Amino acid sequence: MSELQRLWNGWRNEYVTSAGAAGGVGADDATSGRGSVFTRILRSGMSDEQAYIVFRGAEVFAILNAFPYAVGHVLVLPYREV
């Protein structure tokens, strides 16, 4: 089995390909003022529990991945868009 075959999960294809149709993040989001999906989550007003934010630090926050490849996988992101 190749590395790509090990990582690819076909059942996620519908989710990935439908992002544009469902108002997902487009290439212009960073310059349009709407921001990244993570910035929009932070501005949404949702509680940390609703947004799956598990840690907030002074400069970064940790959020659970919607579709993790491994158990316990989290994303650690800066508040500032880069």
mmCIF file with all atom_site columns, C-alpha atoms in Angstrom:
data_model
loop_
_atom_site.group_PDB
_atom_site.id
_atom_site.type_symbol
_atom_site.label_atom_id
_atom_site.label_alt_id
_atom_site.label_comp_id
_atom_site.label_asym_id
_atom_site.label_entity_id
_atom_site.label_seq_id
_atom_site.pdbx_PDB_ins_code
_atom_site.Cartn_x
_atom_site.Cartn_y
_atom_site.Cartn_z
_atom_site.occupancy
_atom_site.B_iso_or_equiv
_atom_site.pdbx_formal_charge
_atom_site.auth_seq_id
_atom_site.auth_comp_id
_atom_site.auth_asym_id
_atom_site.auth_atom_id
_atom_site.pdbx_PDB_model_num
ATOM 1  C CA . MET A 1 1  ? 0.000   0.000  0.000  1.00 0.00 ? 1  MET A CA 1
ATOM 2  C CA . SER A 1 2  ? 1.402   3.406  -0.960 1.00 0.00 ? 2  SER A CA 1
ATOM 3  C CA . GLU A 1 3  ? 1.581   6.386  1.412  1.00 0.00 ? 3  GLU A CA 1
ATOM 4  C CA . LEU A 1 4  ? -1.171  8.156  -0.563 1.00 0.00 ? 4  LEU A CA 1
ATOM 5  C CA . GLN A 1 5  ? -3.464  5.142  -0.398 1.00 0.00 ? 5  GLN A CA 1
ATOM 6  C CA . ARG A 1 6  ? -2.934  4.979  3.347  1.00 0.00 ? 6  ARG A CA 1
ATOM 7  C CA . LEU A 1 7  ? -3.882  8.662  3.805  1.00 0.00 ? 7  LEU A CA 1
ATOM 8  C CA . TRP A 1 8  ? -6.722  8.864  1.275  1.00 0.00 ? 8  TRP A CA 1
ATOM 9  C CA . ASN A 1 9  ? -10.167 8.175  2.664  1.00 0.00 ? 9  ASN A CA 1
ATOM 10 C CA . GLY A 1 10 ? -12.692 8.067  -0.151 1.00 0.00 ? 10 GLY A CA 1
ATOM 11 C CA . TRP A 1 11 ? -15.627 8.629  2.175  1.00 0.00 ? 11 TRP A CA 1
ATOM 12 C CA . ARG A 1 12 ? -14.313 12.185 2.737  1.00 0.00 ? 12 ARG A CA 1
ATOM 13 C CA . ASN A 1 13 ? -14.498 13.064 -0.962 1.00 0.00 ? 13 ASN A CA 1
ATOM 14 C CA . GLU A 1 14 ? -18.073 14.375 -0.786 1.00 0.00 ? 14 GLU A CA 1
ATOM 15 C CA . TYR A 1 15 ? -17.145 16.694 2.099  1.00 0.00 ? 15 TYR A CA 1
ATOM 16 C CA . VAL A 1 16 ? -14.016 17.979 0.356  1.00 0.00 ? 16 VAL A CA 1
ATOM 17 C CA . THR A 1 17 ? -15.590 18.552 -3.057 1.00 0.00 ? 17 THR A CA 1
ATOM 18 C CA . SER A 1 18 ? -18.748 20.170 -1.684 1.00 0.00 ? 18 SER A CA 1
ATOM 19 C CA . ALA A 1 19 ? -16.960 22.961 0.243  1.00 0.00 ? 19 ALA A CA 1
ATOM 20 C CA . GLY A 1 20 ? -17.313 25.503 -2.566 1.00 0.00 ? 20 GLY A CA 1
ATOM 21 C CA . ALA A 1 21 ? -20.979 24.756 -3.127 1.00 0.00 ? 21 ALA A CA 1
ATOM 22 C CA . ALA A 1 22 ? -21.741 25.029 0.570  1.00 0.00 ? 22 ALA A CA 1
ATOM 23 C CA . GLY A 1 23 ? -20.049 28.391 1.008  1.00 0.00 ? 23 GLY A CA 1
ATOM 24 C CA . GLY A 1 24 ? -16.675 26.956 1.960  1.00 0.00 ? 24 GLY A CA 1
ATOM 25 C CA . VAL A 1 25 ? -13.404 28.819 1.986  1.00 0.00 ? 25 VAL A CA 1
ATOM 26 C CA . GLY A 1 26 ? -12.433 30.229 -1.383 1.00 0.00 ? 26 GLY A CA 1
ATOM 27 C CA . ALA A 1 27 ? -9.052  31.401 -2.609 1.00 0.00 ? 27 ALA A CA 1
ATOM 28 C CA . ASP A 1 28 ? -10.002 35.042 -2.057 1.00 0.00 ? 28 ASP A CA 1
ATOM 29 C CA . ASP A 1 29 ? -11.060 34.706 1.588  1.00 0.00 ? 29 ASP A CA 1
ATOM 30 C CA . ALA A 1 30 ? -7.820  36.064 3.053  1.00 0.00 ? 30 ALA A CA 1
ATOM 31 C CA . THR A 1 31 ? -7.966  39.203 0.905  1.00 0.00 ? 31 THR A CA 1
ATOM 32 C CA . SER A 1 32 ? -11.742 39.685 0.921  1.00 0.00 ? 32 SER A CA 1
ATOM 33 C CA . GLY A 1 33 ? -11.903 40.462 4.613  1.00 0.00 ? 33 GLY A CA 1
ATOM 34 C CA . ARG A 1 34 ? -13.845 37.321 5.438  1.00 0.00 ? 34 ARG A CA 1
ATOM 35 C CA . GLY A 1 35 ? -10.710 35.606 6.694  1.00 0.00 ? 35 GLY A CA 1
ATOM 36 C CA . SER A 1 36 ? -9.826  31.957 6.976  1.00 0.00 ? 36 SER A CA 1
ATOM 37 C CA . VAL A 1 37 ? -12.194 29.321 8.294  1.00 0.00 ? 37 VAL A CA 1
ATOM 38 C CA . PHE A 1 38 ? -10.335 29.524 11.609 1.00 0.00 ? 38 PHE A CA 1
ATOM 39 C CA . THR A 1 39 ? -10.715 33.302 11.858 1.00 0.00 ? 39 THR A CA 1
ATOM 40 C CA . ARG A 1 40 ? -14.409 32.939 11.129 1.00 0.00 ? 40 ARG A CA 1
ATOM 41 C CA . ILE A 1 41 ? -14.725 30.311 13.866 1.00 0.00 ? 41 ILE A CA 1
ATOM 42 C CA . LEU A 1 42 ? -13.050 32.675 16.347 1.00 0.00 ? 42 LEU A CA 1
ATOM 43 C CA . ARG A 1 43 ? -15.387 35.529 15.339 1.00 0.00 ? 43 ARG A CA 1
ATOM 44 C CA . SER A 1 44 ? -18.529 33.365 15.296 1.00 0.00 ? 44 SER A CA 1
ATOM 45 C CA . GLY A 1 45 ? -19.435 33.875 18.928 1.00 0.00 ? 45 GLY A CA 1
ATOM 46 C CA . MET A 1 46 ? -19.669 30.109 19.490 1.00 0.00 ? 46 MET A CA 1
ATOM 47 C CA . SER A 1 47 ? -18.479 28.781 22.815 1.00 0.00 ? 47 SER A CA 1
ATOM 48 C CA . ASP A 1 48 ? -15.178 26.914 22.870 1.00 0.00 ? 48 ASP A CA 1
ATOM 49 C CA . GLU A 1 49 ? -17.110 23.681 23.359 1.00 0.00 ? 49 GLU A CA 1
ATOM 50 C CA . GLN A 1 50 ? -19.296 24.328 20.295 1.00 0.00 ? 50 GLN A CA 1
ATOM 51 C CA . ALA A 1 51 ? -16.266 25.295 18.183 1.00 0.00 ? 51 ALA A CA 1
ATOM 52 C CA . TYR A 1 52 ? -14.136 22.370 19.459 1.00 0.00 ? 52 TYR A CA 1
ATOM 53 C CA . ILE A 1 53 ? -11.463 24.733 20.793 1.00 0.00 ? 53 ILE A CA 1
ATOM 54 C CA . VAL A 1 54 ? -9.570  22.821 23.476 1.00 0.00 ? 54 VAL A CA 1
ATOM 55 C CA . PHE A 1 55 ? -6.985  25.446 24.478 1.00 0.00 ? 55 PHE A CA 1
ATOM 56 C CA . ARG A 1 56 ? -6.548  29.216 24.277 1.00 0.00 ? 56 ARG A CA 1
ATOM 57 C CA . GLY A 1 57 ? -3.142  30.728 24.918 1.00 0.00 ? 57 GLY A CA 1
ATOM 58 C CA . ALA A 1 58 ? -1.807  34.266 24.632 1.00 0.00 ? 58 ALA A CA 1
ATOM 59 C CA . GLU A 1 59 ? -0.826  33.889 20.962 1.00 0.00 ? 59 GLU A CA 1
ATOM 60 C CA . VAL A 1 60 ? -2.213  30.532 19.800 1.00 0.00 ? 60 VAL A CA 1
ATOM 61 C CA . PHE A 1 61 ? -5.239  28.300 20.198 1.00 0.00 ? 61 PHE A CA 1
ATOM 62 C CA . ALA A 1 62 ? -5.754  24.560 19.721 1.00 0.00 ? 62 ALA A CA 1
ATOM 63 C CA . ILE A 1 63 ? -8.792  23.214 17.915 1.00 0.00 ? 63 ILE A CA 1
ATOM 64 C CA . LEU A 1 64 ? -9.900  19.677 17.167 1.00 0.00 ? 64 LEU A CA 1
ATOM 65 C CA . ASN A 1 65 ? -9.710  18.580 13.558 1.00 0.00 ? 65 ASN A CA 1
ATOM 66 C CA . ALA A 1 66 ? -13.151 17.814 12.062 1.00 0.00 ? 66 ALA A CA 1
ATOM 67 C CA . PHE A 1 67 ? -11.758 14.763 10.254 1.00 0.00 ? 67 PHE A CA 1
ATOM 68 C CA . PRO A 1 68 ? -8.560  13.657 12.023 1.00 0.00 ? 68 PRO A CA 1
ATOM 69 C CA . TYR A 1 69 ? -6.235  11.067 10.508 1.00 0.00 ? 69 TYR A CA 1
ATOM 70 C CA . ALA A 1 70 ? -5.127  9.918  13.947 1.00 0.00 ? 70 ALA A CA 1
ATOM 71 C CA . VAL A 1 71 ? -6.682  9.791  17.393 1.00 0.00 ? 71 VAL A CA 1
ATOM 72 C CA . GLY A 1 72 ? -5.855  12.911 19.381 1.00 0.00 ? 72 GLY A CA 1
ATOM 73 C CA . HIS A 1 73 ? -4.913  15.007 16.355 1.00 0.00 ? 73 HIS A CA 1
ATOM 74 C CA . VAL A 1 74 ? -5.325  18.742 17.052 1.00 0.00 ? 74 VAL A CA 1
ATOM 75 C CA . LEU A 1 75 ? -4.476  21.892 15.130 1.00 0.00 ? 75 LEU A CA 1
ATOM 76 C CA . VAL A 1 76 ? -2.459  24.575 16.928 1.00 0.00 ? 76 VAL A CA 1
ATOM 77 C CA . LEU A 1 77 ? -2.907  27.920 15.212 1.00 0.00 ? 77 LEU A CA 1
ATOM 78 C CA . PRO A 1 78 ? -1.829  31.516 15.830 1.00 0.00 ? 78 PRO A CA 1
ATOM 79 C CA . TYR A 1 79 ? -4.590  34.081 16.310 1.00 0.00 ? 79 TYR A CA 1
ATOM 80 C CA . ARG A 1 80 ? -2.862  36.266 13.701 1.00 0.00 ? 80 ARG A CA 1
ATOM 81 C CA . GLU A 1 81 ? -3.463  35.179 10.120 1.00 0.00 ? 81 GLU A CA 1
ATOM 82 C CA . VAL A 1 82 ? -0.204  34.482 8.294  1.00 0.00 ? 82 VAL A CA 1
#
